[in-house]
Amino acid sequence: MRIRLGLVVAIVAASGGLAAADEFKPPPMKDGLWETHTVQTQAGKNVADMSIKMCQSKEHTQSTQTLSAEMRKRNQCSSVVSQRSGGTTVEETRCAKGPSAGMLIKAIYSHVGDTAAHIEMHEQKGSTDDVTVMDLKYLGSCPAGMQAGDMIMSDGKVLSGGGK
């Protein structure tokens, strides 16, 4: 299975609810263990289908938001919330620099309280439309020994997230 580092960052960002001041801010999510199931297609072909479990906390979310704001500033990204309806929001982002330069990223966020979310991201550049779909759900408390930011990959490998 081929997966880009950017996809993992997107998963972390989405599950942490990151946004800069002028962008979509998802509702607060529960602290604890979250599972994110992600399916990614490029040029109409499935290139990733995986599940990751991640321990979340308010402090880790804040840290992720700060990192995202720095990345967006460095890559000269601007976002516009184009539609809001109930628990669903549509946001469009364009970046002048970095790996997403020249691309339109359209994200559709749907939240169910503080325990579930569905995110669909379309990356459009030229005639291509790469799609990443993420379903997030709260599983409960983090297991003993697991710190905020730690991830359990679909193969069982644990990645340390720095523990905030």
Short mmCIF file of C-alpha atoms in Angstrom, two decimals:
data_model
loop_
_atom_site.label_atom_id
_atom_site.label_comp_id
_atom_site.label_asym_id
_atom_site.label_seq_id
_atom_site.Cartn_x
_atom_site.Cartn_y
_atom_site.Cartn_z
CA MET A 1 0.00 0.00 0.00
CA ARG A 2 1.42 3.37 -1.02
CA ILE A 3 0.70 6.28 1.27
CA ARG A 4 2.14 9.78 1.28
CA LEU A 5 3.43 11.46 4.43
CA GLY A 6 1.07 14.29 3.54
CA LEU A 7 -1.87 11.93 3.93
CA VAL A 8 -0.81 11.07 7.48
CA VAL A 9 -0.46 14.81 8.19
CA ALA A 10 -3.95 15.33 6.73
CA ILE A 11 -5.35 12.61 8.95
CA VAL A 12 -3.74 14.12 12.02
CA ALA A 13 -4.87 17.59 11.00
CA ALA A 14 -8.43 16.54 10.32
CA SER A 15 -8.75 14.53 13.50
CA GLY A 16 -7.24 17.38 15.49
CA GLY A 17 -9.55 19.95 13.97
CA LEU A 18 -6.88 22.36 12.82
CA ALA A 19 -7.60 25.71 11.27
CA ALA A 20 -6.17 29.18 11.10
CA ALA A 21 -8.12 32.20 12.28
CA ASP A 22 -9.95 32.85 8.97
CA GLU A 23 -10.70 29.21 8.18
CA PHE A 24 -13.23 26.60 9.17
CA LYS A 25 -13.03 25.64 12.84
CA PRO A 26 -14.61 22.26 13.56
CA PRO A 27 -16.34 21.72 16.88
CA PRO A 28 -14.21 20.42 19.76
CA MET A 29 -13.72 16.66 19.71
CA LYS A 30 -13.52 14.40 22.75
CA ASP A 31 -10.13 13.67 24.28
CA GLY A 32 -9.21 10.00 23.95
CA LEU A 33 -8.64 7.33 21.33
CA TRP A 34 -9.92 8.00 17.81
CA GLU A 35 -9.97 5.73 14.78
CA THR A 36 -9.65 7.24 11.32
CA HIS A 37 -10.45 5.11 8.29
CA THR A 38 -9.00 6.68 5.14
CA VAL A 39 -9.48 5.84 1.46
CA GLN A 40 -7.42 7.75 -1.10
CA THR A 41 -7.83 7.69 -4.88
CA GLN A 42 -5.52 9.23 -7.47
CA ALA A 43 -6.54 9.42 -11.12
CA GLY A 44 -9.52 7.23 -10.25
CA LYS A 45 -7.38 4.44 -8.76
CA ASN A 46 -7.44 3.40 -5.11
CA VAL A 47 -3.93 4.04 -3.72
CA ALA A 48 -4.59 3.81 0.02
CA ASP A 49 -7.15 2.15 2.26
CA MET A 50 -6.13 2.16 5.89
CA SER A 51 -7.17 2.72 9.47
CA ILE A 52 -5.15 4.57 12.09
CA LYS A 53 -5.90 4.92 15.79
CA MET A 54 -4.67 8.09 17.48
CA CYS A 55 -4.71 9.36 21.03
CA GLN A 56 -6.05 12.94 21.09
CA SER A 57 -6.06 15.70 23.72
CA LYS A 58 -6.94 19.40 23.70
CA GLU A 59 -3.25 20.26 24.15
CA HIS A 60 -2.22 18.08 21.20
CA THR A 61 -4.97 19.64 19.08
CA GLN A 62 -3.67 23.14 19.93
CA SER A 63 -0.12 22.09 19.01
CA THR A 64 -1.37 20.69 15.68
CA GLN A 65 -3.31 23.89 14.97
CA THR A 66 -0.19 25.99 15.56
CA LEU A 67 1.88 23.79 13.23
CA SER A 68 -0.81 23.98 10.55
CA ALA A 69 -1.01 27.77 10.77
CA GLU A 70 2.78 27.97 10.32
CA MET A 71 2.67 25.63 7.30
CA ARG A 72 -0.19 27.57 5.71
CA LYS A 73 1.64 30.87 6.21
CA ARG A 74 4.91 29.47 4.81
CA ASN A 75 3.07 28.07 1.75
CA GLN A 76 0.99 31.25 1.31
CA CYS A 77 -2.34 29.46 1.60
CA SER A 78 -5.71 31.15 1.73
CA SER A 79 -9.03 29.52 2.52
CA VAL A 80 -12.64 30.44 2.00
CA VAL A 81 -15.60 28.79 3.67
CA SER A 82 -18.06 28.62 0.78
CA GLN A 83 -20.99 26.83 2.37
CA ARG A 84 -22.35 25.97 5.83
CA SER A 85 -25.40 23.85 6.51
CA GLY A 86 -26.12 22.15 9.84
CA GLY A 87 -23.12 19.99 10.74
CA THR A 88 -21.56 20.27 7.26
CA THR A 89 -19.07 22.89 6.05
CA VAL A 90 -17.31 23.29 2.69
CA GLU A 91 -13.91 24.98 2.59
CA GLU A 92 -11.75 25.79 -0.43
CA THR A 93 -8.00 26.35 -0.07
CA ARG A 94 -5.33 27.51 -2.52
CA CYS A 95 -1.59 27.69 -1.83
CA ALA A 96 0.99 29.72 -3.77
CA LYS A 97 3.99 27.68 -2.56
CA GLY A 98 4.83 24.19 -1.33
CA PRO A 99 3.54 20.77 -2.37
CA SER A 100 0.00 22.09 -2.93
CA ALA A 101 1.00 25.13 -5.04
CA GLY A 102 -1.43 25.76 -7.87
CA MET A 103 -3.92 23.25 -6.51
CA LEU A 104 -7.48 23.82 -5.35
CA ILE A 105 -8.24 21.78 -2.26
CA LYS A 106 -11.93 21.48 -1.54
CA ALA A 107 -12.81 19.91 1.81
CA ILE A 108 -16.28 18.90 2.93
CA TYR A 109 -16.48 18.46 6.72
CA SER A 110 -19.43 16.74 8.43
CA HIS A 111 -19.43 16.39 12.24
CA VAL A 112 -21.74 14.38 14.45
CA GLY A 113 -21.39 15.94 17.89
CA ASP A 114 -17.95 15.45 19.43
CA THR A 115 -17.64 11.72 18.67
CA ALA A 116 -17.67 11.32 14.87
CA ALA A 117 -16.76 13.13 11.66
CA HIS A 118 -16.63 12.53 7.92
CA ILE A 119 -14.20 14.49 5.73
CA GLU A 120 -13.94 14.41 1.95
CA MET A 121 -11.00 16.26 0.36
CA HIS A 122 -10.69 16.89 -3.38
CA GLU A 123 -7.27 18.00 -4.65
CA GLN A 124 -7.76 19.51 -8.10
CA LYS A 125 -4.83 20.43 -10.32
CA GLY A 126 -5.46 20.68 -14.03
CA SER A 127 -7.78 17.85 -15.05
CA THR A 128 -6.90 15.59 -12.11
CA ASP A 129 -9.08 15.18 -9.04
CA ASP A 130 -7.45 13.17 -6.27
CA VAL A 131 -9.87 12.32 -3.46
CA THR A 132 -9.26 11.45 0.17
CA VAL A 133 -12.19 10.32 2.31
CA MET A 134 -11.79 10.03 6.09
CA ASP A 135 -14.25 8.69 8.63
CA LEU A 136 -13.33 9.45 12.24
CA LYS A 137 -14.92 7.93 15.31
CA TYR A 138 -14.27 8.16 19.02
CA LEU A 139 -13.40 4.79 20.60
CA GLY A 140 -12.98 5.75 24.28
CA SER A 141 -10.07 6.47 26.60
CA CYS A 142 -6.50 6.11 25.38
CA PRO A 143 -4.89 2.79 26.33
CA ALA A 144 -2.43 2.75 29.23
CA GLY A 145 1.00 3.94 28.13
CA MET A 146 -0.33 5.76 25.07
CA GLN A 147 0.16 9.55 24.99
CA ALA A 148 -1.59 12.26 23.02
CA GLY A 149 -0.30 12.24 19.44
CA ASP A 150 0.68 8.56 19.49
CA MET A 151 -0.71 6.62 16.52
CA ILE A 152 -1.31 2.93 15.95
CA MET A 153 -0.96 2.20 12.24
CA SER A 154 -3.11 -0.43 10.50
CA ASP A 155 -0.19 -2.89 10.64
CA GLY A 156 -0.01 -2.50 14.45
CA LYS A 157 3.11 -0.33 14.42
CA VAL A 158 3.03 2.46 17.02
CA LEU A 159 4.34 5.90 16.09
CA SER A 160 5.12 8.30 18.92
CA GLY A 161 3.59 11.72 18.56
CA GLY A 162 5.57 13.56 21.17
CA GLY A 163 3.05 13.34 24.04
CA LYS A 164 1.31 16.68 24.61
#
